[in-house]
PDB file of C-alpha atoms and ligand atoms in Angstrom:
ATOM      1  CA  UNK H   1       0.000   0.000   0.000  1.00  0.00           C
ATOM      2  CA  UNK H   2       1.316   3.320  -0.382  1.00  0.00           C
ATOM      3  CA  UNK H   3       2.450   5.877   1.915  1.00  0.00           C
ATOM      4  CA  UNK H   4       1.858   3.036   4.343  1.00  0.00           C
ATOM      5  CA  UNK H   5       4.885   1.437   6.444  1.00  0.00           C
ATOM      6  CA  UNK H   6       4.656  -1.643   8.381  1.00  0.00           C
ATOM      7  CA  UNK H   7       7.109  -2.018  10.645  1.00  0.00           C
ATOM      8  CA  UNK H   8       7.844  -6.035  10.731  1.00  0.00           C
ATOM      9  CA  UNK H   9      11.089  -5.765  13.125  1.00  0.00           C
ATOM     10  CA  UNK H  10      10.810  -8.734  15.658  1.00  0.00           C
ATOM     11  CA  UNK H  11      10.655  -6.693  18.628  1.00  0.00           C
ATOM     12  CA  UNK H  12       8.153  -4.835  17.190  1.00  0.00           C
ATOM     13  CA  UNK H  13       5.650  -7.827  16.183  1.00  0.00           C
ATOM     14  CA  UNK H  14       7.069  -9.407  19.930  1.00  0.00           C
ATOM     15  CA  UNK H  15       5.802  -6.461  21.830  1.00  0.00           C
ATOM     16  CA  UNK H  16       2.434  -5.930  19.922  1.00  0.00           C
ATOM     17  CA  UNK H  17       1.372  -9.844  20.033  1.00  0.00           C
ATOM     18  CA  UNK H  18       1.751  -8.829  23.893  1.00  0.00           C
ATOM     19  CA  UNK H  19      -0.541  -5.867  24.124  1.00  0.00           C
ATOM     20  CA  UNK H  20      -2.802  -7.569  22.053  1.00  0.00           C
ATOM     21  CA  UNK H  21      -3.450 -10.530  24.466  1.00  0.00           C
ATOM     22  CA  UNK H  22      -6.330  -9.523  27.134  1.00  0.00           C
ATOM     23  CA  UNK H  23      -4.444 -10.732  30.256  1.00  0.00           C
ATOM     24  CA  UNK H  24      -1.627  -8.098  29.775  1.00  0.00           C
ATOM     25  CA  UNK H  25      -2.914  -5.456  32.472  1.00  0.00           C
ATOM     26  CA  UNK H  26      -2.496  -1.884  32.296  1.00  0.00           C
ATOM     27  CA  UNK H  27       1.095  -1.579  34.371  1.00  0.00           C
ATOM     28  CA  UNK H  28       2.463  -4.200  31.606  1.00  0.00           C
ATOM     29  CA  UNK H  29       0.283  -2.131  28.495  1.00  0.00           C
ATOM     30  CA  UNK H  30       1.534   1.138  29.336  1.00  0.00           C
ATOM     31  CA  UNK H  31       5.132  -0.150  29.149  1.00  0.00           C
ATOM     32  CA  UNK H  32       4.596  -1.859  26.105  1.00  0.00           C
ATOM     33  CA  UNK H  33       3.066   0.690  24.699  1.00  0.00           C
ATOM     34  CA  UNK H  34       6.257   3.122  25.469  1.00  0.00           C
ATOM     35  CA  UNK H  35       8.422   0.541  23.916  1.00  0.00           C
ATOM     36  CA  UNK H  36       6.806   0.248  20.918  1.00  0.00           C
ATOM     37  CA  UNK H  37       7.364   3.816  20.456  1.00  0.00           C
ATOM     38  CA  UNK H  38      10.376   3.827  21.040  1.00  0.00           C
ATOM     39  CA  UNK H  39      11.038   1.283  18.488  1.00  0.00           C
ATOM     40  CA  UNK H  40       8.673   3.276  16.334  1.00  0.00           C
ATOM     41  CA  UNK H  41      10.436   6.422  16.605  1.00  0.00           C
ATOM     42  CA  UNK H  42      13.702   5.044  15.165  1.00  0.00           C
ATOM     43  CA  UNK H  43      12.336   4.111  12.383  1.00  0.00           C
ATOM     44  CA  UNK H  44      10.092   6.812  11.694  1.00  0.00           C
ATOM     45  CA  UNK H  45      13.000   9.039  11.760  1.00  0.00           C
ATOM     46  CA  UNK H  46      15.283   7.266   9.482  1.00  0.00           C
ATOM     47  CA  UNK H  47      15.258  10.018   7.080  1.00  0.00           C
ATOM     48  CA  UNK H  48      16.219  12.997   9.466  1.00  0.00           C
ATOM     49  CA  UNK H  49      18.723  15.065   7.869  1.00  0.00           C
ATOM     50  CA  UNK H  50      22.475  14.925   8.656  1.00  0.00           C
ATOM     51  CA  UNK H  51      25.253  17.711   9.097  1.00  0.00           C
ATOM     52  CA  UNK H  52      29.094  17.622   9.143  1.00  0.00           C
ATOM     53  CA  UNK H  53      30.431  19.030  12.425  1.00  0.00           C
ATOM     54  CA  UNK H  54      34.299  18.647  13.486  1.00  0.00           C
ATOM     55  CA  UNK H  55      34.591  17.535  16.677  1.00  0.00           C
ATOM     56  CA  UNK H  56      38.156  16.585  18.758  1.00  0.00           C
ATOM     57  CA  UNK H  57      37.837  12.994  20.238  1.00  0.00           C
ATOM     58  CA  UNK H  58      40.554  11.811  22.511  1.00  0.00           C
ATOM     59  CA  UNK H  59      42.966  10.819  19.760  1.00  0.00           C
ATOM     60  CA  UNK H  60      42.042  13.550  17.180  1.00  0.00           C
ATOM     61  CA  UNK H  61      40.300  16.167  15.358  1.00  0.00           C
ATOM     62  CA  UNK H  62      37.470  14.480  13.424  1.00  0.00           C
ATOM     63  CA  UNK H  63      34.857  14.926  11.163  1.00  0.00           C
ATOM     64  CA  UNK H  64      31.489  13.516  11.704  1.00  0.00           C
ATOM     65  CA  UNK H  65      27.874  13.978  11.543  1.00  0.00           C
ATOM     66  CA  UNK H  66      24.557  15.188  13.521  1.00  0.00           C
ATOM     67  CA  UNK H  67      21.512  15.952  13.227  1.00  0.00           C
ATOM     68  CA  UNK H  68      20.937  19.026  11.144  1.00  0.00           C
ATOM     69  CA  UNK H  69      18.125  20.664  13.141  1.00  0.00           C
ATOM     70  CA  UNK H  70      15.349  20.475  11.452  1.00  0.00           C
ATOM     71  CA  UNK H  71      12.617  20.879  14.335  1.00  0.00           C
ATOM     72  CA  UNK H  72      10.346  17.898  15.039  1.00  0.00           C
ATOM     73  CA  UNK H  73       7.054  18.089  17.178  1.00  0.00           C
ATOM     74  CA  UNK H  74       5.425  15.129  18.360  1.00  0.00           C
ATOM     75  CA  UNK H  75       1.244  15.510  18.927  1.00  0.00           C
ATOM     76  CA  UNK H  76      -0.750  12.776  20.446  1.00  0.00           C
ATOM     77  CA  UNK H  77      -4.485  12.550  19.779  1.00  0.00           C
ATOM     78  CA  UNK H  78      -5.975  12.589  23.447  1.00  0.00           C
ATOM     79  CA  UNK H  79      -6.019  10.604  25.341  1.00  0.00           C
ATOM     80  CA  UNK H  80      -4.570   7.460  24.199  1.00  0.00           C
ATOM     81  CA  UNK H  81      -2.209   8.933  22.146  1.00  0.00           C
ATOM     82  CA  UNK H  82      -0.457  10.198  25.283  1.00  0.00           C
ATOM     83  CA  UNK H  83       0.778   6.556  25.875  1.00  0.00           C
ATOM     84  CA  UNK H  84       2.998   7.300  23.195  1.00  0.00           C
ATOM     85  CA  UNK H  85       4.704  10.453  23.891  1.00  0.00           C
ATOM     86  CA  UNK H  86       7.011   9.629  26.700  1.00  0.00           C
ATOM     87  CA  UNK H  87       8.898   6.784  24.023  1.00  0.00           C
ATOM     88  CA  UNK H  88       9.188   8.875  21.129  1.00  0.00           C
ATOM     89  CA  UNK H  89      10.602  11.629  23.659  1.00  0.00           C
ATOM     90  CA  UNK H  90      13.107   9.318  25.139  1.00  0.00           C
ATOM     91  CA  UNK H  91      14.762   9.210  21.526  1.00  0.00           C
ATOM     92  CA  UNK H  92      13.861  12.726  20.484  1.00  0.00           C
ATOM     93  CA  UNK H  93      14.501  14.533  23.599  1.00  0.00           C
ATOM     94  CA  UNK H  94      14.382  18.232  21.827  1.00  0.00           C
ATOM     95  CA  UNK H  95      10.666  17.790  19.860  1.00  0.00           C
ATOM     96  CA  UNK H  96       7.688  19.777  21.417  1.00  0.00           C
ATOM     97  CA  UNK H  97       4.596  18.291  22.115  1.00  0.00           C
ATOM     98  CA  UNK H  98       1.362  19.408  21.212  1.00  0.00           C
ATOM     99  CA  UNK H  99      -1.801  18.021  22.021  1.00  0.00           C
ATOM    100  CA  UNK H 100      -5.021  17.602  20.302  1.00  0.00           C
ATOM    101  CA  UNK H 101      -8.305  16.486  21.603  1.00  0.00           C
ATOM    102  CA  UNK H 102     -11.230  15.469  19.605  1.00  0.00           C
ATOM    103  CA  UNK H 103     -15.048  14.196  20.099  1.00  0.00           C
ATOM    104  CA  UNK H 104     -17.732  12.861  18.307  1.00  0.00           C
ATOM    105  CA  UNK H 105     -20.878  14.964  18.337  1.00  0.00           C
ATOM    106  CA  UNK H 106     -23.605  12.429  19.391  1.00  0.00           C
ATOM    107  CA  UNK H 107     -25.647  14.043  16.867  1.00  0.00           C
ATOM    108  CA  UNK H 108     -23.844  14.586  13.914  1.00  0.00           C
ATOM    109  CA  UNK H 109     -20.977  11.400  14.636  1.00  0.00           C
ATOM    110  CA  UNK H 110     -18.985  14.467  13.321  1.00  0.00           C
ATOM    111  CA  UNK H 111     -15.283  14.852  15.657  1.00  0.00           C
ATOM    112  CA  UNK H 112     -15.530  18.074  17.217  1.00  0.00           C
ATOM    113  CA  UNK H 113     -11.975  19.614  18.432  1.00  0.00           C
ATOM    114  CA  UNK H 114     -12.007  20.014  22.072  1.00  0.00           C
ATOM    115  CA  UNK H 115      -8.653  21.023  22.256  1.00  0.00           C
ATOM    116  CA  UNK H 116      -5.580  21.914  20.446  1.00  0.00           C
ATOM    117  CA  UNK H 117      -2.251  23.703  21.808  1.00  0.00           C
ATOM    118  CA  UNK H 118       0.731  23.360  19.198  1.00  0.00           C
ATOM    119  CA  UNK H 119       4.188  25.066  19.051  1.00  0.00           C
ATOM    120  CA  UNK H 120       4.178  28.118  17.381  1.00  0.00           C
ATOM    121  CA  UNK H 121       6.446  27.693  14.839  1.00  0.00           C
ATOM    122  CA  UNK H 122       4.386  24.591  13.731  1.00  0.00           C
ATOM    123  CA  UNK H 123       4.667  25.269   9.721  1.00  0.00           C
ATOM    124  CA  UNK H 124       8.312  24.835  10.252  1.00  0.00           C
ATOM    125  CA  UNK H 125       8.205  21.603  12.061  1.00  0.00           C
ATOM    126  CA  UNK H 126       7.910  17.996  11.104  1.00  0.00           C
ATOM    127  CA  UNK H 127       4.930  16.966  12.885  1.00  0.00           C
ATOM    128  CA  UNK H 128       4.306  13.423  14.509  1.00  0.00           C
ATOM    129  CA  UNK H 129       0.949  12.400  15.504  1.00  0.00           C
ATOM    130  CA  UNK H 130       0.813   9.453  17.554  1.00  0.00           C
ATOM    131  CA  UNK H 131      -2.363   7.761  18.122  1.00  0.00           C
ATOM    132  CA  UNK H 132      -2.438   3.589  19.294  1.00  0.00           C
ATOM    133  CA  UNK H 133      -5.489   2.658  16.798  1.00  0.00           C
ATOM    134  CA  UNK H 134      -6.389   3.679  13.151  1.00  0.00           C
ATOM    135  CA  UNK H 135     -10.013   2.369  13.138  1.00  0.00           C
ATOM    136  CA  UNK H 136     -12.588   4.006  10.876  1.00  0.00           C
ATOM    137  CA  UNK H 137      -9.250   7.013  10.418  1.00  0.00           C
ATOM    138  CA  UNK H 138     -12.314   9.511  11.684  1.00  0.00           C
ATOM    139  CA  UNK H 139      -9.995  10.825  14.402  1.00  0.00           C
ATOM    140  CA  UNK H 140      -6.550  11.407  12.666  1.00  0.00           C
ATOM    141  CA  UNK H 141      -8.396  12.572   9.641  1.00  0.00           C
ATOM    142  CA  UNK H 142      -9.841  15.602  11.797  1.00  0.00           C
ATOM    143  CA  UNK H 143      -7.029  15.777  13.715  1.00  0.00           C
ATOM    144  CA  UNK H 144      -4.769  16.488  10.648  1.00  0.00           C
ATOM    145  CA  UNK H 145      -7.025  18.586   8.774  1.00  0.00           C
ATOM    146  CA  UNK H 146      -7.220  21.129  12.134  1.00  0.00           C
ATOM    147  CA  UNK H 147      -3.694  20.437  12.522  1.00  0.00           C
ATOM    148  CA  UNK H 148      -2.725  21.767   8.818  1.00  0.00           C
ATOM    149  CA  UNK H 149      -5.315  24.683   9.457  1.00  0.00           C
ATOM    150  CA  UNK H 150      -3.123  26.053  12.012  1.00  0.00           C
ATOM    151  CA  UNK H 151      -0.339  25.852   9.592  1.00  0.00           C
ATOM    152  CA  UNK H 152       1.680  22.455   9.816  1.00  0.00           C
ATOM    153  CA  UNK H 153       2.550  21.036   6.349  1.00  0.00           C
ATOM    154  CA  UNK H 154       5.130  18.253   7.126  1.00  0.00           C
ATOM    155  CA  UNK H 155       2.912  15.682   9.070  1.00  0.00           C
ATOM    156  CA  UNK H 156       3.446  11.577   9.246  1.00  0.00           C
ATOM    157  CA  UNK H 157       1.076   9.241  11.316  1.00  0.00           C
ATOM    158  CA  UNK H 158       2.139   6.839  13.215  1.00  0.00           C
ATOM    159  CA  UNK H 159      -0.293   3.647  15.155  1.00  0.00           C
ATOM    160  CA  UNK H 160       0.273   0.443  16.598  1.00  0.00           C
ATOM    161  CA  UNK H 161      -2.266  -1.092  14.747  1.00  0.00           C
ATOM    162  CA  UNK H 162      -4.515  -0.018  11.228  1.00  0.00           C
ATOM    163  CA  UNK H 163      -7.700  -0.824   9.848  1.00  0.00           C
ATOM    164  CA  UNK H 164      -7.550  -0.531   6.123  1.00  0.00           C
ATOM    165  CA  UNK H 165     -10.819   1.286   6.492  1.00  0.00           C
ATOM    166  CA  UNK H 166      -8.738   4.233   8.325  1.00  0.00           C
ATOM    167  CA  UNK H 167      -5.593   3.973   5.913  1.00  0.00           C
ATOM    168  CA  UNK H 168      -8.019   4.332   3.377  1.00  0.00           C
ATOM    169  CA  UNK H 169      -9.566   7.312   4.731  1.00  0.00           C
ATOM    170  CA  UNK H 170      -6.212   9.059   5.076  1.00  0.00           C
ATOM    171  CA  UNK H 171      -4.884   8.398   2.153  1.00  0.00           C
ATOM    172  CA  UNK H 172      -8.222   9.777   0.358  1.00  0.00           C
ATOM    173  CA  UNK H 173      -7.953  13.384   2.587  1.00  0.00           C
ATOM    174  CA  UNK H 174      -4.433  13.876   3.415  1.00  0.00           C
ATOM    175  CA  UNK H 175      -2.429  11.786   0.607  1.00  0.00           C
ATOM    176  CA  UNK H 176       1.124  13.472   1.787  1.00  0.00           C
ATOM    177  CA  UNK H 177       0.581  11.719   4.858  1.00  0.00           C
ATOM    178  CA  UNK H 178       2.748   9.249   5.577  1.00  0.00           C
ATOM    179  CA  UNK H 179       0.936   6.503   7.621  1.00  0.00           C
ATOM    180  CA  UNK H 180       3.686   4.082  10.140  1.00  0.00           C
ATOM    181  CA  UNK H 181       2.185   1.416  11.874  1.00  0.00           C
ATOM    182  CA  UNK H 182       3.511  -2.021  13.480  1.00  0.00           C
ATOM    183  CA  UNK H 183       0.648  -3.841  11.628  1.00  0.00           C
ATOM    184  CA  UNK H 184      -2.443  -3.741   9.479  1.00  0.00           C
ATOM    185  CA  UNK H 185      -5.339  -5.463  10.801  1.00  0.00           C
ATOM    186  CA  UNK H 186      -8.180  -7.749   9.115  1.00  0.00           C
ATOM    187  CA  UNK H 187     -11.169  -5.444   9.284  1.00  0.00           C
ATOM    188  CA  UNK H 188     -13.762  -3.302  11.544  1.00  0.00           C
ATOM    189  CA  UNK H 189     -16.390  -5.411  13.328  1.00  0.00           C
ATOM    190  CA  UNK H 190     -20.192  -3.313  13.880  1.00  0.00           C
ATOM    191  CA  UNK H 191     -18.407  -1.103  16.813  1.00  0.00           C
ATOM    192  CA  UNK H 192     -15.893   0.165  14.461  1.00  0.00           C
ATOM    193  CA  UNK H 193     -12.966  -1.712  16.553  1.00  0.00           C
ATOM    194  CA  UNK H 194     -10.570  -3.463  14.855  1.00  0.00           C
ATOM    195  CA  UNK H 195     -10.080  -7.500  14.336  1.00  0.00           C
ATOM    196  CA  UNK H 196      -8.607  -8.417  15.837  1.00  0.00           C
ATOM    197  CA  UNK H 197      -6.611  -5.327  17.326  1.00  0.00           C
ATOM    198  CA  UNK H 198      -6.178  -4.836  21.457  1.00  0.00           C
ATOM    199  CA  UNK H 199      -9.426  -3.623  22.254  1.00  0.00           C
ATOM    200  CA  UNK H 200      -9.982   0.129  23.673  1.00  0.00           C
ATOM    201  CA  UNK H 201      -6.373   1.434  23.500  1.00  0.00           C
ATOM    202  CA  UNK H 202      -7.364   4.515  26.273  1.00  0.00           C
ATOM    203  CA  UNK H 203      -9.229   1.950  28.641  1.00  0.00           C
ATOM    204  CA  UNK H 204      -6.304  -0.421  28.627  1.00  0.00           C
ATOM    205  CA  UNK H 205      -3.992   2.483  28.487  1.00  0.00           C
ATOM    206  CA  UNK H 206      -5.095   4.140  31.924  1.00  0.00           C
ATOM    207  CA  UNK H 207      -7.745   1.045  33.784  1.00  0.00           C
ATOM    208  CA  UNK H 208     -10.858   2.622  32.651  1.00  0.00           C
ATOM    209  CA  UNK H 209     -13.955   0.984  31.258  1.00  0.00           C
TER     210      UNK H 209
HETATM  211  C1  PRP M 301      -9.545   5.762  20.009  1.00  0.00           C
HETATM  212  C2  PRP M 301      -8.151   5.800  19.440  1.00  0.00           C
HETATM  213  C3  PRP M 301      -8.309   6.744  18.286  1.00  0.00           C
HETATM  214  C4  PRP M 301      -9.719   6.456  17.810  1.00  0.00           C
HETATM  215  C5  PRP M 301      -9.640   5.586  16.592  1.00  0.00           C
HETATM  216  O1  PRP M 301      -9.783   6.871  20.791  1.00  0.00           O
HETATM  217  O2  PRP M 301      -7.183   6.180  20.373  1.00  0.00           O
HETATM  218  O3  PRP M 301      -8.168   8.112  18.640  1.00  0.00           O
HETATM  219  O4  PRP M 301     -10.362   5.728  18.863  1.00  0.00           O
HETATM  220  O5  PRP M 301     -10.899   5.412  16.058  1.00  0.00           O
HETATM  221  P1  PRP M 301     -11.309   6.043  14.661  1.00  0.00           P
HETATM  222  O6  PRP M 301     -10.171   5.780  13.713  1.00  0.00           O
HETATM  223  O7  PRP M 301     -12.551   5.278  14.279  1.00  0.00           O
HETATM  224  O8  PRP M 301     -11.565   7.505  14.855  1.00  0.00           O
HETATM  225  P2  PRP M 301     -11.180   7.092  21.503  1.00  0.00           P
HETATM  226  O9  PRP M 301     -12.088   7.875  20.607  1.00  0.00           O
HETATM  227  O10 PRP M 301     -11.706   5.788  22.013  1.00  0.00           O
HETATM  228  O11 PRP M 301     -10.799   8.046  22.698  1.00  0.00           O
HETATM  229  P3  PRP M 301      -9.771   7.824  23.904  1.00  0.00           P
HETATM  230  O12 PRP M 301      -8.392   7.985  23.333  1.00  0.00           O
HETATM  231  O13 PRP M 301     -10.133   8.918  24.843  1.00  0.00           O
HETATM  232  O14 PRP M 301      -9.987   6.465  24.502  1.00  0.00           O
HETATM  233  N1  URA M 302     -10.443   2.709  19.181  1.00  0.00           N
HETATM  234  C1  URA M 302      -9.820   1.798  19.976  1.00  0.00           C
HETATM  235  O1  URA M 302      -9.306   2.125  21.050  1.00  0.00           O
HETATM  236  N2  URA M 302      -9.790   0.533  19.551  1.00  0.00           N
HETATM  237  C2  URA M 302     -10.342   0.131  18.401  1.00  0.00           C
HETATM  238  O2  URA M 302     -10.280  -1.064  18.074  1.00  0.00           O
HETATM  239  C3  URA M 302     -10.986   1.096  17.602  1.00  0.00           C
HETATM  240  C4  URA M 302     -11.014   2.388  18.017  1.00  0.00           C
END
């Protein structure tokens, strides 16, 4: 599929088999869930931009590379995208966070922002928006389109787990978006939750119900 990544790296498909099973509790899912971003965030950022810098080690004056600034910010979709912030900030320690919160009118079934703070400078930054599930992509579709009206341009999505219902919903709004998930899932079942997925990513995430 394109502008879709699966990331198949053992540790990756190890972890997720493990917050998939309904006997992990929420002590063990939170921690997976942070180490699955972590190993998410490496890859996602494989193609961050380098710089030469000369440096002095021990032995020698060397040259050698780092990373050549370009500003990252990492927004999760409350609230079970905040599971995932604390990982991709342990290997990105400089990113901002912004958050975004979204509901669905009762009425309508329309999301309806609750809440957005971003950085300021958000047209300059490469945005990350972290979210667990990609169901029916009705939540990260909204989120990105209010997240581009404020500005942002450079914006990849990245899930544990996608529905091709949601990937296809992205890709027919936001087509530059870059979707990154650890797997791709059969289907939807009648509750829009995915099959066979992890359940409610927020209620597993924090013990609610
Ligand atoms: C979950 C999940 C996504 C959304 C996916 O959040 O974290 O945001 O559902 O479903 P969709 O692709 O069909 O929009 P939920 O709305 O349950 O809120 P929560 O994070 O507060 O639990
Ligand atoms: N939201 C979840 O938390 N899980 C699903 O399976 C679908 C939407």
């Amino acid at each position: 599929m394109e502008n879709v990544f699966v990331m198949d790296h053992p540790l990756i498909q190890h972890k997720l088999t493990l917050i998939r099973d309904k006997n992990t509790g929420s002590k063990e899912f939170r921690e997976l869930v942070k180490e699955l971003s972590m190993l998410m965030a490496y890859e996602v950022t494989r193609d961050l931009s380098l710089e030469e810098v000369e440096i002095e080690t021990p032995v020698c004056k060397t040259t050698t590379k780092v990373l050549s600034g370009r500003k990252l910010g990492i927004v999760p979709i409350l609230r079970a995208g905040l599971g995932m912030v604390d990982g991709f900030l342990s290997l990105l320690p400089a990113a901002k966070v912004g958050h975004i919160g979204l509901y669905r009118d009762p009425d309508t079934l329309e999301p309806v922002e609750y809440y957005c703070k971003l950085p300021t400078d958000v047209h300059e930054r490469e945005l990350i928006i972290v979210d667990p599930m990609l169901a029916t992509g009705g939540s990260a579709k909204a989120a990105i389109r209010f997240i581009k009206e404020r500005g942002a341009v450079n914006i990849k999505l990245v899930c544990l787990i996608a529905a091709p219902e949601g990937i296809k919903a992205i890709h027919s709004e936001h087509p530059d978006v870059d979707i990154y998930a650890a797997a791709v899932d059969e289907k939807l079942n009648e509750h829009a939750y995915i099959v066979p997925g992890l359940g409610d990513a927020g209620d597993r995430l924090f013990g609610t119900k």
